[in-house]
PDB file of C-alpha atoms in Angstrom:
ATOM      1  CA  MET A   7     -12.241  16.148  -8.705  1.00  0.00           C
ATOM      2  CA  LYS A   8     -11.220  13.136  -6.624  1.00  0.00           C
ATOM      3  CA  GLN A   9     -12.472   9.942  -8.228  1.00  0.00           C
ATOM      4  CA  LYS A  10     -13.560   7.327  -5.724  1.00  0.00           C
ATOM      5  CA  THR A  11     -13.393   3.831  -7.116  1.00  0.00           C
ATOM      6  CA  THR A  12     -16.147   1.269  -7.175  1.00  0.00           C
ATOM      7  CA  MET A  13     -15.252  -2.419  -6.825  1.00  0.00           C
ATOM      8  CA  SER A  14     -13.006  -3.399  -9.733  1.00  0.00           C
ATOM      9  CA  THR A  15     -10.575  -6.203 -10.442  1.00  0.00           C
ATOM     10  CA  GLU A  16      -7.743  -3.952  -9.218  1.00  0.00           C
ATOM     11  CA  VAL A  17      -9.573  -3.052  -6.005  1.00  0.00           C
ATOM     12  CA  GLU A  18     -10.363  -6.730  -5.389  1.00  0.00           C
ATOM     13  CA  ALA A  19      -6.660  -7.554  -5.890  1.00  0.00           C
ATOM     14  CA  LEU A  20      -5.653  -4.835  -3.420  1.00  0.00           C
ATOM     15  CA  ASN A  21      -8.213  -5.934  -0.823  1.00  0.00           C
ATOM     16  CA  HIS A  22      -6.761  -9.433  -1.185  1.00  0.00           C
ATOM     17  CA  PHE A  23      -3.209  -8.029  -0.868  1.00  0.00           C
ATOM     18  CA  PHE A  24      -3.911  -6.151   2.397  1.00  0.00           C
ATOM     19  CA  ALA A  25      -5.862  -9.078   3.889  1.00  0.00           C
ATOM     20  CA  ALA A  26      -2.876 -11.323   3.099  1.00  0.00           C
ATOM     21  CA  ILE A  27      -0.489  -8.824   4.715  1.00  0.00           C
ATOM     22  CA  ASN A  28      -2.637  -8.736   7.853  1.00  0.00           C
ATOM     23  CA  ARG A  29      -2.525 -12.513   8.186  1.00  0.00           C
ATOM     24  CA  ASN A  30       1.165 -12.642   7.127  1.00  0.00           C
ATOM     25  CA  ASP A  31       0.427 -14.971   4.185  1.00  0.00           C
ATOM     26  CA  MET A  32       3.464 -14.426   1.950  1.00  0.00           C
ATOM     27  CA  GLU A  33       2.225 -16.639  -0.893  1.00  0.00           C
ATOM     28  CA  SER A  34      -1.061 -14.724  -1.128  1.00  0.00           C
ATOM     29  CA  ILE A  35       0.719 -11.364  -0.797  1.00  0.00           C
ATOM     30  CA  MET A  36       2.679 -12.113  -3.977  1.00  0.00           C
ATOM     31  CA  LYS A  37      -0.307 -13.480  -5.954  1.00  0.00           C
ATOM     32  CA  ASP A  38      -1.026 -10.321  -7.982  1.00  0.00           C
ATOM     33  CA  PHE A  39       2.554  -9.044  -8.332  1.00  0.00           C
ATOM     34  CA  ASP A  40       4.312  -8.889 -11.674  1.00  0.00           C
ATOM     35  CA  PRO A  41       7.627 -10.824 -11.427  1.00  0.00           C
ATOM     36  CA  GLN A  42       9.502  -7.541 -12.030  1.00  0.00           C
ATOM     37  CA  ILE A  43       7.557  -5.500  -9.445  1.00  0.00           C
ATOM     38  CA  VAL A  44       9.224  -2.369  -8.054  1.00  0.00           C
ATOM     39  CA  PRO A  45       8.033  -1.141  -4.630  1.00  0.00           C
ATOM     40  CA  ILE A  46       9.395   2.166  -3.337  1.00  0.00           C
ATOM     41  CA  GLU A  47       9.222   3.387   0.252  1.00  0.00           C
ATOM     42  CA  PRO A  48      10.301   6.964   0.936  1.00  0.00           C
ATOM     43  CA  GLU A  49      13.050   8.157   3.243  1.00  0.00           C
ATOM     44  CA  GLY A  50      11.851   8.267   6.809  1.00  0.00           C
ATOM     45  CA  PHE A  51       9.846   5.043   6.545  1.00  0.00           C
ATOM     46  CA  PRO A  52      11.237   2.160   8.669  1.00  0.00           C
ATOM     47  CA  THR A  53      12.018   0.101   5.549  1.00  0.00           C
ATOM     48  CA  SER A  54      12.771   2.912   3.081  1.00  0.00           C
ATOM     49  CA  GLY A  55      14.293   2.025  -0.257  1.00  0.00           C
ATOM     50  CA  THR A  56      13.598   0.717  -3.746  1.00  0.00           C
ATOM     51  CA  TYR A  57      13.108  -3.021  -4.156  1.00  0.00           C
ATOM     52  CA  ARG A  58      13.161  -4.965  -7.403  1.00  0.00           C
ATOM     53  CA  ASP A  59      11.583  -8.314  -8.219  1.00  0.00           C
ATOM     54  CA  ILE A  60       9.677 -10.834  -6.137  1.00  0.00           C
ATOM     55  CA  ALA A  61      12.648 -12.056  -4.050  1.00  0.00           C
ATOM     56  CA  GLU A  62      13.549  -8.544  -2.834  1.00  0.00           C
ATOM     57  CA  VAL A  63       9.884  -7.757  -2.169  1.00  0.00           C
ATOM     58  CA  GLN A  64       9.477 -10.905  -0.073  1.00  0.00           C
ATOM     59  CA  GLU A  65      12.550  -9.981   1.951  1.00  0.00           C
ATOM     60  CA  HIS A  66      11.303  -6.393   2.327  1.00  0.00           C
ATOM     61  CA  ILE A  67       7.850  -7.462   3.552  1.00  0.00           C
ATOM     62  CA  THR A  68       9.298 -10.086   5.890  1.00  0.00           C
ATOM     63  CA  LYS A  69      11.653  -7.483   7.387  1.00  0.00           C
ATOM     64  CA  GLY A  70       8.841  -4.956   7.836  1.00  0.00           C
ATOM     65  CA  ARG A  71       6.427  -7.471   9.340  1.00  0.00           C
ATOM     66  CA  GLY A  72       9.211  -8.822  11.553  1.00  0.00           C
ATOM     67  CA  THR A  73       9.352  -5.569  13.545  1.00  0.00           C
ATOM     68  CA  CYS A  74       5.697  -5.863  14.592  1.00  0.00           C
ATOM     69  CA  ALA A  75       4.360  -7.912  17.471  1.00  0.00           C
ATOM     70  CA  GLU A  76       0.810  -7.418  16.217  1.00  0.00           C
ATOM     71  CA  GLY A  77      -1.289  -5.059  14.165  1.00  0.00           C
ATOM     72  CA  THR A  78      -3.158  -4.406  10.949  1.00  0.00           C
ATOM     73  CA  CYS A  79      -3.057  -2.220   7.867  1.00  0.00           C
ATOM     74  CA  GLU A  80      -6.611  -1.569   6.691  1.00  0.00           C
ATOM     75  CA  PRO A  81      -7.682   0.024   3.393  1.00  0.00           C
ATOM     76  CA  GLU A  82     -10.154   2.870   3.902  1.00  0.00           C
ATOM     77  CA  GLU A  83     -10.752   4.242   0.390  1.00  0.00           C
ATOM     78  CA  PHE A  84      -9.656   3.519  -3.183  1.00  0.00           C
ATOM     79  CA  PHE A  85      -9.188   6.048  -5.996  1.00  0.00           C
ATOM     80  CA  THR A  86      -8.239   5.349  -9.611  1.00  0.00           C
ATOM     81  CA  HIS A  87      -6.826   7.221 -12.543  1.00  0.00           C
ATOM     82  CA  GLY A  88      -5.885   5.201 -15.620  1.00  0.00           C
ATOM     83  CA  ASP A  89      -3.579   2.356 -14.594  1.00  0.00           C
ATOM     84  CA  LYS A  90      -2.990   3.819 -11.102  1.00  0.00           C
ATOM     85  CA  VAL A  91      -4.870   3.095  -7.889  1.00  0.00           C
ATOM     86  CA  VAL A  92      -4.384   5.051  -4.672  1.00  0.00           C
ATOM     87  CA  VAL A  93      -5.372   3.383  -1.402  1.00  0.00           C
ATOM     88  CA  TYR A  94      -5.917   5.355   1.789  1.00  0.00           C
ATOM     89  CA  LEU A  95      -4.661   3.195   4.654  1.00  0.00           C
ATOM     90  CA  HIS A  96      -4.979   3.087   8.420  1.00  0.00           C
ATOM     91  CA  ALA A  97      -2.226   1.169  10.191  1.00  0.00           C
ATOM     92  CA  ARG A  98      -2.359   0.239  13.839  1.00  0.00           C
ATOM     93  CA  VAL A  99       0.636  -1.731  15.091  1.00  0.00           C
ATOM     94  CA  ARG A 100       2.509  -2.626  18.231  1.00  0.00           C
ATOM     95  CA  LEU A 101       6.226  -3.118  17.737  1.00  0.00           C
ATOM     96  CA  LYS A 102       8.093  -5.968  19.392  1.00  0.00           C
ATOM     97  CA  ASP A 103       9.358  -5.123  22.891  1.00  0.00           C
ATOM     98  CA  SER A 104       6.776  -2.341  23.232  1.00  0.00           C
ATOM     99  CA  THR A 105       3.419  -2.001  24.918  1.00  0.00           C
ATOM    100  CA  ASP A 106       2.501   1.152  22.984  1.00  0.00           C
ATOM    101  CA  TRP A 107       0.327   1.073  19.875  1.00  0.00           C
ATOM    102  CA  ILE A 108       1.191   3.215  16.856  1.00  0.00           C
ATOM    103  CA  ASP A 109      -1.684   4.588  14.802  1.00  0.00           C
ATOM    104  CA  GLY A 110      -1.043   6.044  11.366  1.00  0.00           C
ATOM    105  CA  LEU A 111      -2.854   7.268   8.280  1.00  0.00           C
ATOM    106  CA  PHE A 112      -1.021   7.154   4.959  1.00  0.00           C
ATOM    107  CA  ALA A 113      -1.499   6.017   1.357  1.00  0.00           C
ATOM    108  CA  ASP A 114      -0.041   3.568  -1.107  1.00  0.00           C
ATOM    109  CA  GLY A 115      -0.099   4.035  -4.871  1.00  0.00           C
ATOM    110  CA  PHE A 116      -0.187   1.047  -7.233  1.00  0.00           C
ATOM    111  CA  VAL A 117       0.403   0.711 -10.975  1.00  0.00           C
ATOM    112  CA  PHE A 118      -1.336  -2.151 -12.778  1.00  0.00           C
ATOM    113  CA  CYS A 119      -0.441  -3.654 -16.130  1.00  0.00           C
ATOM    114  CA  ALA A 120      -2.288  -6.655 -17.616  1.00  0.00           C
ATOM    115  CA  GLY A 121      -3.927  -7.328 -14.244  1.00  0.00           C
ATOM    116  CA  LYS A 122      -0.666  -7.446 -12.281  1.00  0.00           C
ATOM    117  CA  ILE A 123       0.851  -4.930  -9.859  1.00  0.00           C
ATOM    118  CA  THR A 124       4.040  -3.638 -11.480  1.00  0.00           C
ATOM    119  CA  GLN A 125       4.875  -0.878  -9.014  1.00  0.00           C
ATOM    120  CA  TYR A 126       3.778   0.408  -5.655  1.00  0.00           C
ATOM    121  CA  LEU A 127       4.832   3.421  -3.682  1.00  0.00           C
ATOM    122  CA  SER A 128       4.137   4.406  -0.103  1.00  0.00           C
ATOM    123  CA  PHE A 129       3.300   7.993   0.801  1.00  0.00           C
ATOM    124  CA  GLY A 130       3.354   9.519   4.279  1.00  0.00           C
ATOM    125  CA  GLU A 131       0.901  12.182   3.103  1.00  0.00           C
ATOM    126  CA  ARG A 132      -2.256  11.076   1.349  1.00  0.00           C
ATOM    127  CA  ARG A 133      -2.394  14.173  -0.858  1.00  0.00           C
ATOM    128  CA  ASP A 134       1.051  13.269  -2.260  1.00  0.00           C
ATOM    129  CA  ALA A 135      -0.353   9.938  -3.443  1.00  0.00           C
ATOM    130  CA  LEU A 136      -3.270  11.686  -5.148  1.00  0.00           C
ATOM    131  CA  ARG A 137      -0.838  14.111  -6.796  1.00  0.00           C
ATOM    132  CA  TRP A 138       1.344  11.190  -7.982  1.00  0.00           C
ATOM    133  CA  ALA A 139      -1.697   9.525  -9.593  1.00  0.00           C
ATOM    134  CA  ARG A 140      -2.887  12.847 -11.029  1.00  0.00           C
ATOM    135  CA  ILE A 141      -6.089  12.729  -9.017  1.00  0.00           C
ATOM    136  CA  GLU A 142      -7.272  16.129  -7.860  1.00  0.00           C
ATOM    137  CA  GLU A 143      -8.794  16.431  -4.430  1.00  0.00           C
ATOM    138  CA  GLN A 144     -12.322  17.744  -4.359  1.00  0.00           C
ATOM    139  CA  GLU A 145     -12.762  20.784  -2.164  1.00  0.00           C
ATOM    140  CA  ASN A 146     -15.251  20.347   0.677  1.00  0.00           C
ATOM    141  CA  THR A 147     -17.531  23.369   0.484  1.00  0.00           C
TER     142      THR A 147
END
């Protein structure tokens, strides 16, 4: 059964993280990251790769945000299992030198340890994030 999360310290941290991303506030983005954080973006994503530590993460986020003229990445739902939190996201962006808007639904998975984000992974398919966190989807019947 899919476990929807109520407001927790981790969810508050992630709401803060996405709000900071949307306003491009690098200092606030890094607030809840462990110094040895490891974000992973899969092949096919514009900034795919594995990044290690705060300096690489700052560069990674700056590069990703630098391709956008405007837009947002909004959390829709949060799910937890142990130290993992999955966030369903809705991104709507317009790239530089483009008049077209790109709309996308995806998910990020986060691992917390001692109140800090130690790892996060992006998933093009939401069900892959739930599988990663060992959260089973509830069948709609």
